[in-house]
Amino acid sequence: MKTVYKILLSFVFLFSATACDDYIDVNDNPNQLTEVPSGDLLLRGTLLANAQVQQGHLSRVSMYYTGGLIGLNLVQQTIYNYDYTPGDTNGTWGHIYNGILVQNKEIRRISPNLDMLLAIIDVNEALAVGTAASLFGDVPYSTAVPDGAGLDSPDPTFDAQADVYASLQTLLDQAITSIDNSTTAVGSEDNYFNGNKINWRAAANTLKARYYVQTKQYAQALTYVVDGINSASGTMSYNPIGEVDGNSNILFNFVNSSRAGDMTGEGAFYRELIDPANTNGRNNAKTDETARRQYTYIDGDGEQTDGIDDAAMPMKLVSFEENLLIWAECLLRTNDTQGAIDKLNELRAHLNSGNAFNIINATDTYKYEAYVLADFENGGMENTDGIAVERAVLREIIEERYVTGFSTFMPFNDVRRLKASDSDVIVPFPLNNSTTTVNPQRLLYPQDEINGNSNIPSPIPDLFTSTPVNQ
Amino acid sequence: MIRKLILLVLIMLLTSSIIYAQRTITGTISDISGPLPAASIVIKGTSTGTTTDFDGNYSIDVPNDEATLVFSFLGYTSKEVQVADQSTISLILEEDAEALDEVVVTALGFVEKRDKIASTYSKIEADKLVQPVENKIIDGIAGKAAGVSINATSGDPGAGSNIQIRGTSSLGGSSQPLIVVDGIPLNNDNISGSGDSDPSAGVSQQSRLNDLNPDDIESFQVFKGASAGALYGSRALNGVIVITTKKGKVGKFRATFSSGISIDEIAYKHPLQKTFGQGTNGSYSPTSAFSWGDRISDRSGGADDVDTSGQFFESLVTDNVIYPINSGGKNSTNVFTEDNFDKVFQNGVTYDNRFTISSGNEKGTFFLSGGHVSQEGIVKSSFYKKTNFTVNVSQNLTNKLTANIKGNYIHTGSNRTQQGSNTAGLYLGLLRTAPDFDITDYKGNYHSSSGAVTPFRHRSYRRYLGNSDNAIYNNPLWTINEQESSANVNRLIGTGELNYKWNDHITTILRGGVDFYADSRVYFFPWYTAGSARRFGLIDDETINNQEFNGDLLTNFQYELTEKLNTNVVLGFGLNDRRRKRNYTTADNFIANFRSPLDPAEIAPKENISSETTRTLRRNIRFYGTANFDYADQFILTVGGAFEKHSSLPKDNNGFFYPSAEFGWTFSNAFENSGELSFGKLRLAYGQVANVPIAHREQTVFEVGSFSTFSDGIALEDFGGGFQFNEALGNANLRPEIKTEYEIGLDLRFFNNRVSLSTTYYTNKTEDVLLTIAIPPSLGFDEIYGNGATIENKGFEVELKYNFLKNEDWNASISANFSTNKNEVTKLEGGGVINFTSGSSIISVAKEGEPLGILMTQGALRDDSGNMILDANGFPQVDTRGDLIVGDPNPDWRGGLQFDLSYKNISLSALFDTSQGNDMAQRTRFITSYFGTHADVGNTITLTEDLVNHDGDIISAGTSVRGNVGNFGDGNVLLDENYYRTLYGFGDGKLNEFAVEDASWTRFRELSLSYKINSEGFKNATGFESIEFTASGRNLVIWTDVVGIDPDINQFGVGRGKGLDYFSNPGARTYAFGIKFNY
């Protein structure tokens, strides 16, 4: 008997306490990392996530809502007809919060000394969150991505749109300072600029100007374009590195997926506007858009080699062209009409250099001669309807933004920004069906957030409700 | 005791010549049903005796009046009668309840008498489990136990089956019971794997329990309640099946050899129309998806008018050359529906040969078995092969120490057929094929008008010239001949046990087991297979390596504390370690038209190859114990518990205690004479069991992510790598989901145990059910795996057996079982639904307040009182406001009825079972109606009144039209092509609800007849102990309103999504014949 108990007791002793805990301590994930050694390993992912935010589904939707593209079949057709559902926002929203914000937080935590890296992610964050604020209005930011997120985390609150813009200006200021003082370097994991500090600094300034334009603070915007992107090589782009789906142009991916044929540029207002054959279009004695029209053509049934949807074509996120156009608009709005024309002409000179976009066929013509004030005066080639000179110049700047901004949110942002105060210069694209009378003024909050966040604005704004800054 | 009796009888026979001839006593011995032949009568204290004759009469001489006669018969209580002055003694012997006692093997592997335990279990006799040549053990349980439902997933050879005990209790993780073989858990994986990741399609994988050789099984029991499983804690949430395997027996050398053949035939075919050709709107089109074309009999007959000037297709199957059909040139009136079917299906044949050898002496026993099954399925080219060997050796090392070691090797090989929602699946292509299309020439060389030749093109009904890379849907002959979905499994199970008997009271057992298997799967689709991902070839190569180690040390203490109080205490300690590694490589866009699976890295460009390795490791430690108190043969109390620490739980909170208690009162023993009641026991039980979280979910992981917003993904792996936090948050506060169950039961036996009745009512609640919970994405993550649901089950089970005929030659019994289970998801965190059937137009979901698996989809617009709101033409309209609940796939009740009859050496058994009140989404019928191939839409009717169609056209009386007359509540309407192609079909905006109907069924599941020759003459002549012949049939008849498919088939296989059929491979009806030699 005693032997039995001895054996049992020793057994219990053997496996209790430490031995036992060590034996079952095997729950660390054997397949995936739970810690990354350095924040730069996360950088590429955050930049790619932002490429999708800027150039994915929602940018194509924004093109449907500004006469740029047509949704022909299935879901694309449904959305084109303004049946946009909250589910359509899920992907992009996820990339903003999970793809960028929570990753940035982790980068800041594990690599507090990589100052250039931190500056880059600040700019990237400002780009993503600014896009969110512009599209959705109030969004969670100050209380988003809390520490120790879990089932018991309080639902993040929605910051007022203006507060979000203000926070981003501060964030960008901080980024610019960090870049100026940075001692570390970032390399090829930076898909946008390959670690080029000058470019990042300029892009941060242009981005500040962009947001001041969005909040209609044109004078402030003017102070930042000066330090903004000052050459085509300074344009911030998402850069494909190959030709398989996973590393190529996002438009290419879409038009070559099973969605081929669901979307087209054929017959869209944009294509008519820049068609030289269209006498009501924007071609004139000084302007020939033939080559740009060819470059931006999306037939939807497969990509156009060397076009805007070519597999390897970089996709512009914050551009030299945008900086010049902000500059022109802000000069005009601060009453420097000639200055505005000069900036517009700088852009036209750039377009005329043949370097602003790819020329697909050698026979495709283009011409962008400099405008003079007389062109905008009553009866001038840019003012045949006899409006005020300043409005004529502004109208041309806005139209140029519409054309230059093809495939980005710029046209959608402009039409909403100008609706209250400058409706006379809005590019007059038609609505997509006869039953709709107002153009969409925002995109809807995502279903995933509606389902889970009790702080979602109530009532939930619909597609035709302006965001606060555009009211 | 029994052996002594036999000995006595023998001695008595030998000495019957020595007679003390003083008085003669005569009489008749009978039992309640009649005379007992061969009962023995012995004079007590002597070896003198006799036996009754065929009529139960006897005659014996006794020395004096003091002599006492002992009347006995095997299985009956002996009676002693003093002769005194009697000259005739006739009496009725009563059956001995003890001798009748079934033994039950507990979850820990101990043998207990049935009446001494208070758990609810169903025992399935090993010989009833598997009919002679059947190799799927799981299917043998079907219909035989109350509260246990078995659903075959398809009729494919070796395909898995779903076992569900007392409803579903969890949302993730395994839904299958724990299987314990000889005290050691057995792996019963049914993994779809990465290569078959779409649960709505692919092939039916095996259930690993079917690896066992049915000949090895000694006993098979299903423990349904939580109380019996509590000792297994976190693995017993879904019930426990306890299997013991055969060992050698002491005595002479024995051998058996059995051989069988079985024939499978397709049980049900979807009825198809053969009247109308390919096309739409009544016009023929050779490329149309539909069969809403012209009336075939209206064609001129003869050969089609073709254009031989340009492109053509040169068949590689026959000498046929196929040219484009000129407009209006479809002349042939041939219909190929039956032919096409016969080209794909066959009668499957299975050969099954097995042997066992065993022997034993007081030193030890030896058992060896082997078997080989070779099955050809009902779908041509599908097969399943299984080879297994088992050796089981016991050795009594000393008086006190016994060792037992068992090894089991299994190899299975199979090729199954792609099915389901899958353009490369069998039925999808076959049932959509137009009746006037001949599938024979499925591959060939395509010659274009310019003379270019594309070899090995795939020709399907929508691409009859093979003039495109895209066949759209597979030609079914391509599916079975050109594709491959093979799985090869090598498995080794080894167990060892040391048993040390310290003394009469204490025994210690050390038990260890390993269960290893490697499952190697290849899915191969050559160029031109339908589906964009497979158009230029796809290969998935996957290997799953699974290892499970188990060790237990337990000691059993048995004491008689007082004369009336017996105790039995078991204390044990166990370790379990389960690890799995999956290696998966996939490649597509082959660089050339390869026709067989090679190295994926060899045949595709680098950027089209990807691979993945997934490892999981789980360990647990259990301390467990039970204490059983048996008082006065009347009261049984068993308390038990397991304290378990599990690796997949957070370190600071990884230990959980699972208690159980069972109480039984054998009230029949409280009375001296309980009349016709031979046994009565009241049972009460309580227990907790659990399911632990999936391994490695504690931490948030980094992934090499991809970014997509709508069919436009870019991926880090294609950009040279990098990481991002996964959108799923880790959870450091995971708890096990714990099921608490209460049950009350009553076991009654009447008329000398001739009638037995067992009833149980249970109620259980699983709390903290683990699931993926959506969280606001602004937290930085989209979801978290956590505890967030509650599921309740309540049910009632009855098992009844009546042994209505029993004498020397005849034995007949009827057994019935009945069960109900009401399931409800009472809480679901995050709201919404959990969809178990993603990708399907009709979904089977978990939804708060509803039974698990409820069917939802878009349906007809209805008013508040449930009446359809019809359009101006009298047709239903689609309610586009969201998914409605349209059906419940859970039955209201299930039942089984088994007859057993034997006369001498002939025995017959028949099993019926039924499932009532379960709904099924018959989407195959719904979609083939849309395509115009279903027989429902092949009718021609002559209108007797003017009818309006869905479009609002009025078709006048007397017109002969293709269609049906319908009435949705607003008068007769014409259901024609317009209706079926508008309101039937895929996805949203369709009356999917109309696919859901009651699928109650009653099934003649098994019939078996066997004859055994074991006469003395035969033994002497052949040297064999016996020969047994068996014939059996399975799934012989199904009575159901479901047309075209076995209502048990499930598109989503072994999982929680239930009640859906969408081009699932058909079930089989089986006839089997076997012969078994016993030596």
mmCIF file of C-alpha atoms in Angstrom, chain B residues 467-640:
data_model
loop_
_atom_site.group_PDB
_atom_site.id
_atom_site.type_symbol
_atom_site.label_atom_id
_atom_site.label_comp_id
_atom_site.label_asym_id
_atom_site.label_seq_id
_atom_site.Cartn_x
_atom_site.Cartn_y
_atom_site.Cartn_z
ATOM 1 C CA ASN B 467 -13.052 27.244 -79.856
ATOM 2 C CA SER B 468 -12.222 29.005 -76.605
ATOM 3 C CA ASP B 469 -9.831 28.566 -73.713
ATOM 4 C CA ASN B 470 -12.836 29.042 -71.500
ATOM 5 C CA ALA B 471 -15.137 26.025 -71.357
ATOM 6 C CA ILE B 472 -17.361 27.904 -68.841
ATOM 7 C CA TYR B 473 -18.609 24.684 -67.207
ATOM 8 C CA ASN B 474 -16.770 21.406 -67.276
ATOM 9 C CA ASN B 475 -17.812 18.616 -69.535
ATOM 10 C CA PRO B 476 -18.417 15.884 -66.915
ATOM 11 C CA LEU B 477 -16.090 13.541 -68.775
ATOM 12 C CA TRP B 478 -13.343 16.082 -68.347
ATOM 13 C CA THR B 479 -14.118 16.189 -64.631
ATOM 14 C CA ILE B 480 -13.717 12.462 -64.208
ATOM 15 C CA ASN B 481 -10.962 11.743 -66.711
ATOM 16 C CA GLU B 482 -8.646 14.741 -66.820
ATOM 17 C CA GLN B 483 -8.784 16.040 -63.267
ATOM 18 C CA GLU B 484 -7.418 14.379 -60.184
ATOM 19 C CA SER B 485 -8.283 14.786 -56.512
ATOM 20 C CA SER B 486 -6.280 12.107 -54.810
ATOM 21 C CA ALA B 487 -5.506 11.536 -51.172
ATOM 22 C CA ASN B 488 -3.054 9.005 -49.791
ATOM 23 C CA VAL B 489 -2.868 8.371 -46.107
ATOM 24 C CA ASN B 490 -0.398 6.368 -44.087
ATOM 25 C CA ARG B 491 -1.350 5.966 -40.512
ATOM 26 C CA LEU B 492 0.189 4.244 -37.558
ATOM 27 C CA ILE B 493 -1.526 3.846 -34.247
ATOM 28 C CA GLY B 494 0.323 2.235 -31.404
ATOM 29 C CA THR B 495 -0.694 1.715 -27.837
ATOM 30 C CA GLY B 496 0.915 0.064 -24.905
ATOM 31 C CA GLU B 497 -0.500 -0.702 -21.518
ATOM 32 C CA LEU B 498 1.033 -2.017 -18.314
ATOM 33 C CA ASN B 499 -1.348 -3.250 -15.699
ATOM 34 C CA TYR B 500 -0.072 -3.922 -12.209
ATOM 35 C CA LYS B 501 -2.324 -5.536 -9.676
ATOM 36 C CA TRP B 502 -0.968 -4.602 -6.264
ATOM 37 C CA ASN B 503 -3.501 -6.738 -4.486
ATOM 38 C CA ASP B 504 -7.143 -7.636 -4.763
ATOM 39 C CA HIS B 505 -8.119 -4.024 -4.317
ATOM 40 C CA ILE B 506 -5.639 -1.891 -6.128
ATOM 41 C CA THR B 507 -4.653 -1.894 -9.740
ATOM 42 C CA THR B 508 -2.449 0.603 -11.501
ATOM 43 C CA ILE B 509 -2.452 1.095 -15.222
ATOM 44 C CA LEU B 510 0.142 2.904 -17.291
ATOM 45 C CA ARG B 511 -1.136 3.537 -20.753
ATOM 46 C CA GLY B 512 0.452 5.265 -23.698
ATOM 47 C CA GLY B 513 -0.543 5.794 -27.252
ATOM 48 C CA VAL B 514 0.616 7.398 -30.445
ATOM 49 C CA ASP B 515 -1.462 8.150 -33.485
ATOM 50 C CA PHE B 516 0.432 9.385 -36.523
ATOM 51 C CA TYR B 517 -0.839 9.984 -39.958
ATOM 52 C CA ALA B 518 0.392 11.665 -43.077
ATOM 53 C CA ASP B 519 -2.212 12.657 -45.619
ATOM 54 C CA SER B 520 -0.853 13.584 -48.996
ATOM 55 C CA ARG B 521 -3.280 15.198 -51.388
ATOM 56 C CA VAL B 522 -3.034 16.370 -54.940
ATOM 57 C CA TYR B 523 -5.635 18.318 -56.814
ATOM 58 C CA PHE B 524 -4.835 18.680 -60.464
ATOM 59 C CA PHE B 525 -6.676 20.611 -63.155
ATOM 60 C CA PRO B 526 -5.072 20.723 -66.585
ATOM 61 C CA TRP B 527 -5.262 23.573 -69.080
ATOM 62 C CA TYR B 528 -8.766 24.522 -70.264
ATOM 63 C CA THR B 529 -10.495 23.333 -67.105
ATOM 64 C CA ALA B 530 -13.510 25.567 -66.488
ATOM 65 C CA GLY B 531 -13.092 28.470 -64.113
ATOM 66 C CA SER B 532 -10.797 31.465 -64.455
ATOM 67 C CA ALA B 533 -8.355 30.241 -61.818
ATOM 68 C CA ARG B 534 -7.978 26.864 -63.528
ATOM 69 C CA ARG B 535 -8.147 27.864 -67.178
ATOM 70 C CA PHE B 536 -4.426 27.471 -67.661
ATOM 71 C CA GLY B 537 -3.962 24.757 -65.151
ATOM 72 C CA LEU B 538 -3.943 24.526 -61.393
ATOM 73 C CA ILE B 539 -2.226 22.158 -59.033
ATOM 74 C CA ASP B 540 -2.606 22.051 -55.276
ATOM 75 C CA ASP B 541 -0.208 19.786 -53.479
ATOM 76 C CA GLU B 542 -0.783 19.413 -49.790
ATOM 77 C CA THR B 543 0.620 17.207 -47.080
ATOM 78 C CA ILE B 544 -0.896 17.042 -43.646
ATOM 79 C CA ASN B 545 1.208 15.452 -40.947
ATOM 80 C CA ASN B 546 -0.613 14.777 -37.768
ATOM 81 C CA GLN B 547 0.805 13.395 -34.552
ATOM 82 C CA GLU B 548 -0.961 12.700 -31.349
ATOM 83 C CA PHE B 549 0.649 11.404 -28.179
ATOM 84 C CA ASN B 550 -1.277 10.341 -25.179
ATOM 85 C CA GLY B 551 -0.236 9.026 -21.814
ATOM 86 C CA ASP B 552 -2.209 8.105 -18.728
ATOM 87 C CA LEU B 553 -1.318 6.753 -15.322
ATOM 88 C CA LEU B 554 -4.280 5.671 -13.312
ATOM 89 C CA THR B 555 -4.988 3.633 -10.263
ATOM 90 C CA ASN B 556 -8.155 1.900 -9.377
ATOM 91 C CA PHE B 557 -9.104 1.196 -5.755
ATOM 92 C CA GLN B 558 -11.927 -1.205 -5.053
ATOM 93 C CA TYR B 559 -13.073 -1.765 -1.511
ATOM 94 C CA GLU B 560 -16.023 -3.248 0.182
ATOM 95 C CA LEU B 561 -16.406 -0.786 3.014
ATOM 96 C CA THR B 562 -19.292 -2.524 4.638
ATOM 97 C CA GLU B 563 -21.279 -5.476 3.632
ATOM 98 C CA LYS B 564 -23.572 -3.246 1.652
ATOM 99 C CA LEU B 565 -21.302 -0.456 0.569
ATOM 100 C CA ASN B 566 -18.851 -0.978 -2.227
ATOM 101 C CA THR B 567 -16.595 1.696 -3.524
ATOM 102 C CA ASN B 568 -14.515 2.033 -6.568
ATOM 103 C CA VAL B 569 -12.178 4.972 -6.852
ATOM 104 C CA VAL B 570 -10.065 5.835 -9.838
ATOM 105 C CA LEU B 571 -7.374 8.456 -9.741
ATOM 106 C CA GLY B 572 -5.451 9.316 -12.798
ATOM 107 C CA PHE B 573 -3.141 11.653 -14.514
ATOM 108 C CA GLY B 574 -2.912 12.163 -18.250
ATOM 109 C CA LEU B 575 -0.855 13.981 -20.821
ATOM 110 C CA ASN B 576 -1.881 14.739 -24.345
ATOM 111 C CA ASP B 577 0.110 16.292 -27.137
ATOM 112 C CA ARG B 578 -1.329 16.985 -30.563
ATOM 113 C CA ARG B 579 0.649 18.481 -33.369
ATOM 114 C CA ARG B 580 -0.001 19.044 -36.985
ATOM 115 C CA LYS B 581 1.997 20.399 -39.848
ATOM 116 C CA ARG B 582 0.492 21.234 -43.186
ATOM 117 C CA ASN B 583 2.613 21.959 -46.194
ATOM 118 C CA TYR B 584 0.772 23.403 -49.093
ATOM 119 C CA THR B 585 1.985 24.417 -52.499
ATOM 120 C CA THR B 586 -0.209 25.761 -55.228
ATOM 121 C CA ALA B 587 0.675 26.723 -58.766
ATOM 122 C CA ASP B 588 -1.407 27.945 -61.639
ATOM 123 C CA ASN B 589 -0.958 29.275 -65.161
ATOM 124 C CA PHE B 590 1.195 26.356 -66.275
ATOM 125 C CA ILE B 591 3.813 27.281 -68.841
ATOM 126 C CA ALA B 592 2.601 24.518 -71.135
ATOM 127 C CA ASN B 593 -0.298 22.114 -71.444
ATOM 128 C CA PHE B 594 0.856 19.496 -68.937
ATOM 129 C CA ARG B 595 -1.542 16.623 -68.559
ATOM 130 C CA SER B 596 -0.487 15.133 -65.238
ATOM 131 C CA PRO B 597 0.508 16.461 -61.838
ATOM 132 C CA LEU B 598 4.232 17.129 -61.635
ATOM 133 C CA ASP B 599 6.285 19.246 -59.297
ATOM 134 C CA PRO B 600 4.368 22.523 -59.013
ATOM 135 C CA ALA B 601 7.632 24.438 -59.100
ATOM 136 C CA GLU B 602 8.494 22.769 -62.387
ATOM 137 C CA ILE B 603 5.393 23.508 -64.380
ATOM 138 C CA ALA B 604 4.459 27.067 -63.503
ATOM 139 C CA PRO B 605 6.338 30.355 -63.563
ATOM 140 C CA LYS B 606 7.777 31.371 -60.235
ATOM 141 C CA GLU B 607 5.319 34.192 -59.637
ATOM 142 C CA ASN B 608 2.429 31.774 -59.995
ATOM 143 C CA ILE B 609 3.627 29.438 -57.295
ATOM 144 C CA SER B 610 2.922 29.975 -53.664
ATOM 145 C CA SER B 611 3.315 27.865 -50.630
ATOM 146 C CA GLU B 612 2.321 27.881 -47.026
ATOM 147 C CA THR B 613 3.329 25.966 -43.940
ATOM 148 C CA THR B 614 1.002 25.785 -40.986
ATOM 149 C CA ARG B 615 1.959 24.179 -37.715
ATOM 150 C CA THR B 616 -0.181 23.762 -34.678
ATOM 151 C CA LEU B 617 0.742 22.316 -31.315
ATOM 152 C CA ARG B 618 -1.594 21.680 -28.447
ATOM 153 C CA ARG B 619 -0.884 20.049 -25.130
ATOM 154 C CA ASN B 620 -2.859 19.374 -22.075
ATOM 155 C CA ILE B 621 -2.450 17.843 -18.674
ATOM 156 C CA ARG B 622 -5.309 16.305 -16.770
ATOM 157 C CA PHE B 623 -5.688 15.145 -13.215
ATOM 158 C CA TYR B 624 -8.848 13.209 -12.905
ATOM 159 C CA GLY B 625 -10.704 10.982 -10.613
ATOM 160 C CA THR B 626 -13.968 9.248 -10.056
ATOM 161 C CA ALA B 627 -15.435 7.724 -6.972
ATOM 162 C CA ASN B 628 -18.214 5.252 -7.272
ATOM 163 C CA PHE B 629 -20.317 4.177 -4.350
ATOM 164 C CA ASP B 630 -22.677 1.287 -4.632
ATOM 165 C CA TYR B 631 -24.954 0.826 -1.680
ATOM 166 C CA ALA B 632 -27.083 -2.258 -1.154
ATOM 167 C CA ASP B 633 -27.263 -2.954 -4.833
ATOM 168 C CA GLN B 634 -29.703 -0.103 -4.970
ATOM 169 C CA PHE B 635 -28.005 3.221 -4.889
ATOM 170 C CA ILE B 636 -25.175 4.191 -7.135
ATOM 171 C CA LEU B 637 -23.399 7.467 -6.780
ATOM 172 C CA THR B 638 -20.546 8.418 -9.003
ATOM 173 C CA VAL B 639 -18.770 11.693 -8.576
ATOM 174 C CA GLY B 640 -15.972 12.644 -10.820
#
